[in-house]
Coordinates of C-alpha atoms in Angstrom, one line a residue:
M209 CA -227.8 29.0 -141.6
A210 CA -229.6 32.4 -141.2
S211 CA -232.3 32.0 -143.5
S212 CA -233.0 28.5 -142.1
L213 CA -232.8 29.9 -138.7
N214 CA -235.5 32.4 -140.2
L215 CA -237.9 29.7 -140.8
L216 CA -238.2 28.7 -137.2
S217 CA -240.3 30.5 -134.6
E218 CA -239.4 31.0 -131.0
E219 CA -242.1 28.0 -129.8
Q220 CA -240.2 25.6 -131.7
L221 CA -237.3 26.0 -129.6
L222 CA -239.1 26.4 -126.2
C223 CA -239.0 23.7 -123.7
P224 CA -242.6 22.5 -123.1
I225 CA -241.9 22.1 -119.1
C226 CA -240.3 25.7 -118.4
L227 CA -241.3 27.4 -121.6
D228 CA -238.0 29.2 -122.1
T229 CA -235.6 28.5 -124.7
L230 CA -234.0 25.3 -124.4
N231 CA -231.1 25.1 -122.3
K232 CA -228.7 22.0 -122.6
P233 CA -231.7 20.4 -124.7
V234 CA -232.2 16.3 -124.8
S235 CA -234.2 14.3 -126.8
T236 CA -236.6 11.4 -125.9
P237 CA -236.6 8.2 -127.8
C238 CA -240.4 9.5 -128.6
G239 CA -238.6 12.6 -130.5
H240 CA -239.6 15.4 -128.0
N241 CA -237.1 18.0 -126.8
F242 CA -236.7 19.4 -123.3
C243 CA -234.0 21.0 -121.2
L244 CA -231.8 18.4 -119.6
S245 CA -232.7 19.9 -115.8
C246 CA -236.4 20.2 -116.4
L247 CA -236.7 16.7 -117.8
T248 CA -234.5 15.4 -115.1
S249 CA -236.4 17.1 -112.4
Y250 CA -239.9 15.8 -113.9
W251 CA -238.8 12.2 -114.0
N252 CA -237.2 12.6 -110.5
N253 CA -241.0 13.2 -109.3
E254 CA -242.7 10.6 -111.3
T255 CA -242.9 7.1 -110.3
V256 CA -243.3 6.2 -113.9
C257 CA -240.9 7.2 -116.7
Q258 CA -242.9 8.7 -119.6
C259 CA -242.6 11.3 -121.9
P260 CA -244.2 15.0 -120.6
V261 CA -245.7 15.6 -123.9
C262 CA -246.9 12.5 -125.4
K263 CA -246.9 10.1 -122.4
E264 CA -245.1 7.5 -124.1
T265 CA -243.7 5.1 -121.2
F266 CA -240.1 4.0 -121.3
E267 CA -239.5 0.4 -119.5
R268 CA -235.9 1.7 -118.8
R269 CA -234.9 5.4 -118.0
P270 CA -233.5 6.9 -121.0
N271 CA -229.5 7.6 -120.7
L272 CA -229.8 11.4 -121.8
K273 CA -227.3 13.3 -123.5
V274 CA -227.1 16.7 -124.7
N275 CA -228.3 17.3 -128.3
T276 CA -225.4 19.8 -129.4
F277 CA -226.8 20.5 -132.8
I278 CA -230.4 21.6 -131.0
S279 CA -228.3 23.5 -128.5
E280 CA -226.1 25.4 -131.3
L281 CA -229.4 26.4 -132.9
A282 CA -231.0 27.7 -130.0
S283 CA -227.9 29.8 -129.3
Q284 CA -227.9 31.2 -132.9
F285 CA -231.4 31.6 -132.8
M286 CA -231.2 33.7 -129.8
L287 CA -228.4 35.6 -131.3
L288 CA -230.0 36.3 -134.3
Q289 CA -233.0 37.5 -132.5
A290 CA -230.9 39.7 -130.3
T291 CA -229.0 41.6 -133.4
D292 CA -232.4 41.9 -135.2
A293 CA -232.6 45.9 -135.2
H294 CA -236.5 45.4 -135.0
I295 CA -236.7 44.0 -131.6
W296 CA -235.8 47.5 -130.2
S297 CA -239.0 49.2 -129.9
P298 CA -239.5 53.0 -129.0
D299 CA -240.7 51.9 -126.0
Q300 CA -238.0 49.6 -124.9
L301 CA -235.3 52.2 -126.3
K302 CA -237.1 54.7 -123.9
I303 CA -236.8 52.3 -120.9
T304 CA -233.2 51.7 -121.9
S305 CA -231.9 55.1 -122.4
G306 CA -234.1 57.0 -120.1
S307 CA -234.1 60.1 -122.2
V308 CA -233.4 61.7 -125.5
V309 CA -230.7 60.6 -127.4
L310 CA -229.0 63.4 -129.3
C311 CA -226.5 63.3 -132.1
D312 CA -223.2 62.9 -131.7
I313 CA -221.9 64.7 -134.8
C314 CA -223.7 68.1 -134.6
T315 CA -221.7 71.0 -133.6
D316 CA -223.9 73.8 -133.2
T317 CA -227.2 73.2 -132.0
R318 CA -227.5 69.1 -131.4
Q319 CA -230.2 67.4 -133.1
E320 CA -232.2 64.3 -131.7
A321 CA -230.6 61.1 -132.9
V322 CA -232.4 58.6 -135.3
K323 CA -230.1 55.7 -135.0
S324 CA -227.1 54.3 -133.6
C325 CA -224.1 52.5 -135.2
L326 CA -222.8 49.5 -133.1
E327 CA -219.6 49.4 -135.2
C328 CA -219.0 53.2 -134.9
L329 CA -220.5 53.8 -131.6
T330 CA -222.0 56.9 -132.8
S331 CA -225.5 58.4 -132.6
Y332 CA -226.7 60.0 -136.0
C333 CA -229.5 62.6 -136.7
N334 CA -231.2 62.3 -140.1
V335 CA -228.2 64.3 -141.8
H336 CA -225.5 62.7 -140.4
V337 CA -226.7 59.1 -140.8
E338 CA -227.3 59.5 -144.6
P339 CA -223.8 58.3 -145.3
H340 CA -224.5 55.0 -143.7
H341 CA -227.2 54.5 -146.1
R342 CA -225.2 55.6 -149.2
A343 CA -221.5 54.2 -148.6
A344 CA -220.9 50.5 -149.3
G345 CA -218.3 49.9 -146.3
L346 CA -221.0 52.0 -144.1
K347 CA -224.0 50.1 -145.4
R348 CA -222.4 46.7 -143.6
H349 CA -222.7 48.6 -140.2
T350 CA -225.6 47.6 -137.7
L351 CA -227.7 50.6 -137.3
V352 CA -230.3 50.3 -134.5
D353 CA -232.7 52.8 -132.8
P354 CA -230.9 55.2 -130.7
L355 CA -229.2 54.3 -127.6
A356 CA -227.6 56.6 -124.8
S357 CA -224.3 55.8 -123.5
L358 CA -223.8 53.2 -126.6
E359 CA -220.2 52.7 -125.1
D360 CA -221.7 50.9 -122.2
K361 CA -224.1 48.7 -124.1
I362 CA -221.4 47.1 -126.2
C363 CA -219.2 44.2 -124.9
K364 CA -215.6 45.3 -124.3
E365 CA -214.3 42.0 -125.6
H366 CA -216.1 41.3 -128.7
N367 CA -217.4 45.0 -129.7
Q368 CA -220.9 43.4 -130.1
L369 CA -224.2 44.8 -128.3
L370 CA -225.1 43.5 -125.2
T371 CA -228.4 41.9 -126.1
L372 CA -228.3 38.9 -123.5
F373 CA -228.6 38.4 -119.9
C374 CA -227.1 35.6 -117.6
R375 CA -229.8 34.7 -115.1
N376 CA -227.0 32.5 -113.3
D377 CA -224.0 35.1 -113.1
K378 CA -226.5 38.4 -113.2
V379 CA -224.4 39.8 -116.2
L380 CA -225.0 41.4 -119.7
L381 CA -223.8 39.4 -122.6
C382 CA -223.2 39.4 -126.3
G383 CA -224.0 36.8 -128.7
I384 CA -220.2 35.5 -128.6
C385 CA -219.8 35.6 -124.7
A386 CA -223.2 33.8 -124.5
S387 CA -222.5 30.5 -126.6
S388 CA -218.7 30.6 -125.5
H389 CA -218.7 31.1 -121.6
H390 CA -222.5 30.9 -120.7
A391 CA -223.4 27.9 -122.9
S392 CA -224.7 26.1 -120.0
H393 CA -226.3 28.9 -118.1
G394 CA -229.8 30.2 -118.2
V395 CA -229.5 33.1 -120.9
V396 CA -232.4 35.5 -122.0
L397 CA -232.9 38.3 -124.1
V398 CA -232.4 41.7 -122.4
Q399 CA -236.1 42.7 -122.6
R400 CA -236.9 39.5 -121.1
A401 CA -234.8 39.9 -118.0
Y402 CA -235.7 43.4 -117.9
Q403 CA -239.5 42.4 -117.5
E404 CA -238.6 39.6 -115.2
M405 CA -236.4 42.0 -113.0
K406 CA -239.1 44.6 -113.0
D407 CA -241.7 41.9 -112.1
L408 CA -239.6 41.1 -109.4
L409 CA -239.3 44.7 -108.2
G410 CA -243.0 44.8 -108.5
D411 CA -243.4 41.9 -106.0
A412 CA -240.8 43.3 -103.9
E413 CA -242.3 46.6 -103.8
A414 CA -245.4 45.1 -103.1
I415 CA -244.1 43.1 -100.0
V416 CA -242.5 46.3 -98.6
Q417 CA -245.7 48.1 -98.9
Q418 CA -247.5 45.6 -97.0
M419 CA -244.9 45.3 -94.6
I420 CA -245.2 49.4 -94.6
Q421 CA -248.9 48.8 -93.9
E422 CA -248.7 46.4 -91.3
R423 CA -246.2 48.4 -89.0
Q424 CA -248.4 51.5 -89.7
Q425 CA -251.4 49.7 -88.5
K426 CA -249.3 48.3 -85.6
V427 CA -248.2 51.8 -84.5
Q428 CA -251.6 53.0 -84.8
A429 CA -253.1 50.1 -82.6
M430 CA -250.4 50.6 -80.1
K431 CA -251.2 54.3 -80.0
E432 CA -255.0 53.5 -79.6
S433 CA -254.1 50.9 -77.2
V434 CA -252.1 53.4 -75.2
K435 CA -255.1 55.7 -75.0
Q436 CA -257.5 52.8 -74.2
S437 CA -255.2 52.0 -71.4
K438 CA -254.7 55.5 -70.0
R439 CA -258.6 55.9 -70.1
E440 CA -259.1 52.4 -68.4
T441 CA -256.5 53.2 -65.9
K442 CA -257.9 56.4 -65.0
D443 CA -261.4 54.6 -64.8
V444 CA -260.2 51.8 -62.8
I445 CA -258.3 54.2 -60.3
A446 CA -261.3 56.5 -59.8
N447 CA -263.9 53.5 -59.4
A448 CA -261.5 51.9 -56.9
V449 CA -261.0 55.1 -54.7
Q450 CA -264.8 55.3 -54.9
E451 CA -265.7 51.9 -53.9
L452 CA -262.7 51.6 -51.4
T453 CA -263.8 55.1 -50.1
A454 CA -267.6 53.9 -49.6
L455 CA -266.5 50.9 -47.9
V456 CA -264.0 52.8 -45.5
S457 CA -267.4 54.8 -45.1
E458 CA -269.5 51.9 -44.3
V459 CA -266.8 50.6 -41.9
Q460 CA -266.8 53.9 -40.1
K461 CA -270.4 54.0 -39.7
S462 CA -270.5 50.2 -38.3
Q463 CA -267.8 51.0 -35.8
T464 CA -269.9 54.1 -34.7
K465 CA -272.9 52.1 -34.6
F466 CA -271.5 49.1 -33.1
V467 CA -269.8 51.1 -30.4
K468 CA -273.2 53.0 -29.5
V469 CA -275.3 49.8 -29.5
I470 CA -272.7 48.1 -27.2
E471 CA -272.7 50.9 -24.7
E472 CA -276.5 51.7 -24.9
K473 CA -276.9 47.7 -24.2
Q474 CA -274.3 48.1 -21.6
K475 CA -276.1 50.8 -19.9
A476 CA -279.8 49.1 -20.0
E477 CA -278.1 46.2 -18.2
E478 CA -276.6 47.9 -15.7
E479 CA -279.9 50.1 -14.9
E480 CA -281.7 46.6 -14.7
V481 CA -279.2 45.6 -12.3
D482 CA -279.6 48.6 -10.3
G483 CA -283.5 47.9 -10.1
F484 CA -282.9 44.4 -9.1
I485 CA -280.5 45.1 -6.2
G486 CA -282.8 48.1 -4.8
N487 CA -285.4 45.4 -5.0
I488 CA -283.3 43.1 -2.7
K489 CA -282.3 45.7 -0.6
Q490 CA -286.1 46.2 0.3
E491 CA -286.9 42.3 0.8
L492 CA -283.6 42.2 2.9
T493 CA -285.0 45.1 5.5
E494 CA -288.5 43.6 5.6
L495 CA -286.9 40.2 6.5
Q496 CA -284.7 41.8 9.0
R497 CA -288.1 43.1 10.5
T498 CA -289.6 39.6 10.1
T499 CA -286.7 38.1 12.0
V500 CA -287.3 40.5 15.0
K501 CA -290.9 39.5 15.2
L502 CA -290.2 36.0 15.4
R503 CA -287.7 36.4 17.9
E504 CA -290.1 38.2 20.3
L505 CA -292.7 35.9 19.6
K506 CA -290.6 33.0 19.9
E507 CA -289.7 34.5 23.4
T508 CA -293.3 34.8 24.5
K509 CA -293.9 32.6 27.9
D510 CA -297.6 33.3 28.0
Q511 CA -299.1 30.4 25.8
F512 CA -302.4 32.4 25.2
A513 CA -301.0 35.1 24.3
F514 CA -298.1 33.3 21.9
L515 CA -301.1 31.6 20.0
Q516 CA -303.0 34.7 19.6
N517 CA -300.1 36.7 18.4
F518 CA -299.0 33.8 15.8
P519 CA -299.0 35.0 12.3
H520 CA -301.3 33.9 10.1
P521 CA -301.2 32.2 7.3
S522 CA -297.7 32.6 6.8
L523 CA -294.6 33.2 9.0
L524 CA -292.5 34.7 6.0
P525 CA -293.0 38.0 4.0
H526 CA -293.6 37.7 0.3
V527 CA -290.3 38.0 -1.7
R528 CA -289.4 37.4 -5.4
D529 CA -287.7 34.4 -6.7
L530 CA -284.0 34.8 -6.8
S531 CA -283.5 32.1 -9.7
S532 CA -285.7 34.0 -11.9
F533 CA -283.1 36.9 -12.6
R534 CA -279.7 35.7 -14.4
F535 CA -277.1 38.2 -15.4
N536 CA -274.9 36.6 -18.3
R537 CA -273.6 39.8 -20.1
H538 CA -270.1 38.6 -20.0
L539 CA -271.4 35.7 -22.4
E540 CA -272.7 38.1 -24.7
I541 CA -270.3 39.9 -24.9
Q542 CA -268.0 37.0 -25.8
H543 CA -270.4 36.0 -28.4
I544 CA -270.2 39.7 -30.0
Q545 CA -266.5 39.4 -29.9
K546 CA -266.4 36.1 -31.8
S547 CA -268.8 37.3 -34.6
L548 CA -266.7 40.6 -34.7
S549 CA -263.6 38.8 -35.4
S550 CA -265.1 36.5 -38.0
C551 CA -266.2 39.5 -40.1
V552 CA -263.0 41.2 -39.7
S553 CA -261.2 38.0 -40.6
Q554 CA -263.3 37.6 -43.7
L555 CA -262.9 41.2 -44.8
Q556 CA -259.1 41.0 -44.3
S557 CA -258.8 38.0 -46.5
L558 CA -260.9 39.9 -49.0
L559 CA -258.3 42.6 -49.2
N560 CA -255.6 40.2 -49.2
K561 CA -257.2 38.6 -52.0
F562 CA -257.5 41.8 -53.8
N563 CA -253.7 42.9 -53.2
T564 CA -252.5 39.7 -54.3
E565 CA -254.4 39.9 -57.7
V566 CA -253.0 43.4 -58.0
N567 CA -249.3 42.7 -57.1
E568 CA -249.3 39.5 -59.7
S569 CA -248.7 41.6 -62.7
Y570 CA -245.7 43.5 -60.5
V571 CA -244.5 39.8 -59.5
S572 CA -244.6 38.7 -63.1
N573 CA -242.7 41.5 -64.1
V574 CA -239.8 41.1 -61.3
A575 CA -239.5 37.4 -62.6
T576 CA -239.0 38.7 -66.0
L577 CA -236.8 41.0 -65.4
R578 CA -234.7 38.9 -63.2
Y579 CA -234.6 36.4 -66.3
L580 CA -233.4 39.1 -68.6
Q581 CA -230.4 40.3 -65.9
Q582 CA -228.8 37.1 -66.5
Y583 CA -227.4 38.5 -69.9
D584 CA -225.7 41.6 -68.2
V585 CA -222.6 42.5 -70.0
N586 CA -219.7 45.4 -68.8
I587 CA -220.0 48.5 -71.0
L588 CA -217.4 51.0 -71.2
L589 CA -218.0 54.0 -73.3
D590 CA -216.0 54.8 -76.3
P591 CA -214.1 58.3 -76.3
D592 CA -213.5 58.4 -79.8
T593 CA -217.3 58.7 -80.3
A594 CA -218.0 61.1 -77.8
H595 CA -219.5 64.8 -78.8
P596 CA -217.1 67.2 -77.8
L597 CA -219.5 69.0 -75.3
L598 CA -219.6 65.4 -73.5
I599 CA -217.2 64.6 -70.4
L600 CA -216.6 60.9 -69.8
S601 CA -215.2 59.6 -66.3
E602 CA -212.0 57.9 -66.0
D603 CA -213.3 54.6 -65.8
R604 CA -215.7 55.3 -68.8
K605 CA -219.0 54.4 -66.9
Q606 CA -220.4 57.8 -66.8
V607 CA -221.0 60.8 -69.5
R608 CA -222.2 64.4 -68.8
Y609 CA -223.0 67.4 -70.5
S610 CA -220.7 70.4 -70.3
M611 CA -221.8 73.9 -71.5
G612 CA -218.4 74.6 -73.4
S613 CA -218.1 76.9 -76.3
G614 CA -218.4 76.5 -80.2
L615 CA -214.5 76.6 -80.7
W616 CA -214.5 72.9 -81.2
A617 CA -216.3 72.8 -84.5
N618 CA -213.1 74.3 -86.1
Q619 CA -211.0 71.3 -85.0
N620 CA -210.1 68.2 -86.5
M621 CA -212.2 65.6 -85.4
N622 CA -212.1 61.7 -85.4
P623 CA -214.4 60.7 -88.1
N624 CA -216.6 58.2 -85.5
T625 CA -217.3 61.6 -83.1
F626 CA -220.9 62.5 -83.1
T627 CA -220.9 66.3 -84.5
E628 CA -224.4 67.2 -83.8
H629 CA -226.1 64.8 -81.2
L630 CA -224.7 65.1 -77.8
A631 CA -224.0 61.3 -77.9
V632 CA -221.4 58.4 -77.2
L633 CA -221.3 54.9 -78.1
G634 CA -220.2 51.7 -76.3
Q635 CA -216.7 50.5 -76.9
R636 CA -217.8 47.3 -77.5
G637 CA -220.3 46.0 -80.2
F638 CA -222.5 43.0 -80.1
L639 CA -223.6 40.5 -82.9
S640 CA -226.4 37.9 -82.8
R641 CA -226.5 37.3 -79.0
K642 CA -228.6 38.5 -75.7
F643 CA -227.3 41.2 -73.8
Y644 CA -228.6 43.9 -71.0
F645 CA -226.8 46.6 -69.0
E646 CA -228.5 49.1 -66.6
V647 CA -228.0 53.0 -66.7
S648 CA -228.7 55.2 -63.6
V649 CA -230.3 58.7 -64.6
G650 CA -231.0 60.2 -61.5
Q651 CA -233.2 63.1 -61.5
K652 CA -232.3 64.4 -65.2
T653 CA -234.7 66.5 -66.7
E654 CA -233.9 64.8 -70.6
W655 CA -232.0 62.0 -71.8
C656 CA -231.7 59.4 -74.5
L657 CA -230.7 55.9 -74.3
G658 CA -230.7 52.9 -76.7
V659 CA -228.5 50.9 -79.0
A660 CA -227.3 52.0 -82.3
T661 CA -225.8 50.2 -85.3
A662 CA -222.0 50.9 -86.4
S663 CA -222.8 52.8 -89.5
V664 CA -225.0 55.3 -87.7
Q665 CA -224.8 58.7 -88.7
R666 CA -222.3 60.8 -86.9
R667 CA -222.0 64.1 -88.7
G668 CA -224.6 66.2 -89.0
A669 CA -228.3 66.0 -87.7
L670 CA -229.6 62.3 -87.1
V671 CA -232.9 62.1 -88.8
R672 CA -235.6 60.5 -86.3
S673 CA -237.2 57.7 -88.4
P674 CA -237.4 53.8 -88.4
N675 CA -234.4 53.7 -90.7
S676 CA -231.9 55.8 -88.7
G677 CA -230.0 52.8 -87.3
L678 CA -231.0 54.0 -83.6
W679 CA -233.2 52.3 -81.4
A680 CA -233.8 54.7 -78.4
I681 CA -235.9 56.1 -75.8
W682 CA -236.2 59.8 -75.2
F683 CA -237.3 61.3 -71.6
L684 CA -238.6 64.6 -72.0
E685 CA -239.3 66.1 -68.3
D686 CA -242.2 63.6 -67.5
K687 CA -243.0 61.6 -70.4
F688 CA -241.2 59.2 -72.7
E689 CA -241.1 58.8 -76.7
T690 CA -239.2 56.8 -79.0
F691 CA -236.3 58.5 -81.1
C692 CA -237.9 57.2 -84.4
C693 CA -241.5 58.3 -83.4
P694 CA -241.4 62.0 -82.1
G695 CA -244.4 63.5 -80.3
M696 CA -245.7 60.0 -79.8
T697 CA -245.9 59.3 -75.8
V698 CA -245.3 55.8 -75.1
F699 CA -244.9 56.0 -70.9
L700 CA -245.8 58.5 -68.6
G701 CA -243.8 59.2 -65.3
K702 CA -240.2 59.4 -64.2
V703 CA -237.8 56.7 -63.4
E704 CA -234.1 56.6 -62.0
K705 CA -232.5 53.6 -63.4
V706 CA -233.2 51.7 -66.8
G707 CA -232.4 48.4 -67.7
V708 CA -231.8 47.5 -71.6
F709 CA -232.2 44.3 -72.9
V710 CA -231.4 43.2 -76.6
D711 CA -232.2 40.0 -78.2
Y712 CA -230.2 40.4 -81.5
D713 CA -231.6 37.1 -83.4
G714 CA -235.2 37.8 -81.9
G715 CA -235.4 41.1 -83.3
Q716 CA -236.4 43.0 -79.9
I717 CA -235.2 45.9 -77.6
S718 CA -236.9 46.1 -74.6
F719 CA -236.5 49.2 -71.8
Y720 CA -237.4 48.6 -68.1
D721 CA -237.8 51.0 -65.0
V722 CA -235.5 48.4 -62.6
Q723 CA -236.8 50.1 -59.4
T724 CA -240.6 48.7 -60.2
A725 CA -239.7 46.4 -62.8
T726 CA -242.2 48.3 -65.0
L727 CA -241.8 47.7 -69.0
I728 CA -241.5 51.1 -70.5
Y729 CA -241.2 50.2 -74.0
S730 CA -240.1 47.4 -76.6
F731 CA -239.0 47.6 -80.4
T732 CA -240.4 44.2 -81.9
E733 CA -239.6 42.5 -85.2
C734 CA -236.7 44.4 -85.7
I735 CA -234.1 43.0 -88.4
F736 CA -230.4 43.6 -87.7
F737 CA -227.6 43.3 -90.0
E738 CA -225.0 44.9 -88.2
E739 CA -223.3 45.0 -84.5
L740 CA -225.3 47.1 -82.2
Y741 CA -223.6 49.3 -79.8
P742 CA -224.6 50.9 -76.4
Y743 CA -225.6 54.8 -77.2
L744 CA -226.1 57.4 -74.3
N745 CA -227.0 60.9 -74.9
P746 CA -227.3 62.8 -71.7
C747 CA -228.8 66.0 -73.6
D748 CA -228.4 69.6 -72.7
N749 CA -230.2 72.1 -70.3
E750 CA -233.2 73.0 -72.8
Y751 CA -235.3 71.7 -70.0
G752 CA -233.7 73.2 -67.1
S753 CA -230.5 71.9 -64.9
N754 CA -229.6 68.9 -66.5
L755 CA -225.9 68.5 -65.6
D756 CA -226.1 65.2 -64.2
P757 CA -224.5 62.2 -65.5
M758 CA -225.7 58.9 -67.0
V759 CA -224.1 56.2 -65.4
I760 CA -223.6 52.5 -66.4
V761 CA -224.0 50.8 -63.2
P762 CA -223.3 47.2 -62.1
V763 CA -226.7 45.3 -62.7
S764 CA -228.8 44.9 -59.3
H765 CA -230.3 41.8 -59.5
M766 CA -234.0 41.5 -58.8
E767 CA -234.8 39.4 -55.4

């Protein structure tokens, strides 16, 4: 049987579809062999039932039966290949062993092994392997190139070399295991499985590197965005102040000019009226004299004297026409008032539009925060996790730092207790849902707030990295940074109350300034595998007096 197998090549026992060693081989009426699953899948996807190799068409789909002879032939061929000493190339042995294999017999200076015996489970140098070439009983043993930890590469049940790998169960097999318990599985040589797995790791590594690159680019883009936003905000404020100051200056100039023009106009009108009144008074005096003269003449009895003294050519003095002078100052004042009101109304409308546009972002943020607040949950702090220098309130809603001694370090503490970080977790964890809570930080100079996984490190310093299991913001005097990226400012200013929103399935954690409905920072594209617990760290007095507590407060829903 072995001699006949030696006449076969691996290509003769490969499935033409999957190009792997035949697994549950079946034969078509035209005489070609395929894996049962491969041929079944091929025919399921074709409208015409034909041979994938010669394209012979079958009117009726053949009833396929596993060819036991070919199946046994393929199994024996794989076993023969696996046990052949020549399959263990030096490069593959280096990969398998990972280091130089030393002789197990040498007692003084151990020499490098040149062979390992599968029956003896021992590795030999050139000197000590010699009996295996000379003694008749030892000649029947199987010698292979040196293998480290040889006992780990031998089947415990059949005492044969583990040369095969089951893709289905992900286990190493000897030839007997493969033919007896894994005959219907996808079994390949160790070298092939190793290469396949190595290729998979290579693909996974490439994906991970791409994810790292994408996140690094995202972080860099966010940094640049923050810098650009700061520059643009500064420029917008400067331009707005400059333009609005200029506008106020123009309004003040217009006001001064308006008052001056109105007052000068009023003065000119008054002077004109005073002149007119003076002229009228002169005309009244002249008319009164004329009246006296006319009365005297009217009383003259002497006809000759009356006619001689009768005025010529007119009885009346020369006076101006009163209808030629009109004083309509009140109408002009009313017109000016209407024009002024119209201009002020237009200016006020523009200012209102400006204020509306400025406040639109705030209104949008309020609506967002109001939506998130519907997921508020009741949070209680877990005293078993609190650092020994922290004090919790009786209702477990407050935590503050106390300046105690270091004697606690010698005490037996709960394994869940933080020993380095001045932190405490919430008693309740959350899995696959959305939740929201608010924390008052008052005027504290430093604090850290967020959520952590159940397995977050409690003993010793917690490394500030994206893989720490902690998603939190850290406030330092007047700026914010994330716990995982120290030194990178993500928000400027102080807040008194922080809202924390977690979308577990959506992979998002957001922090809001509740009073202004402003987003402080968001972690996005997160992947969670554990329950998430609220994390509070009131910090110490490094940046000044910082003994005020962090308080979990009832959610104040935005109106």
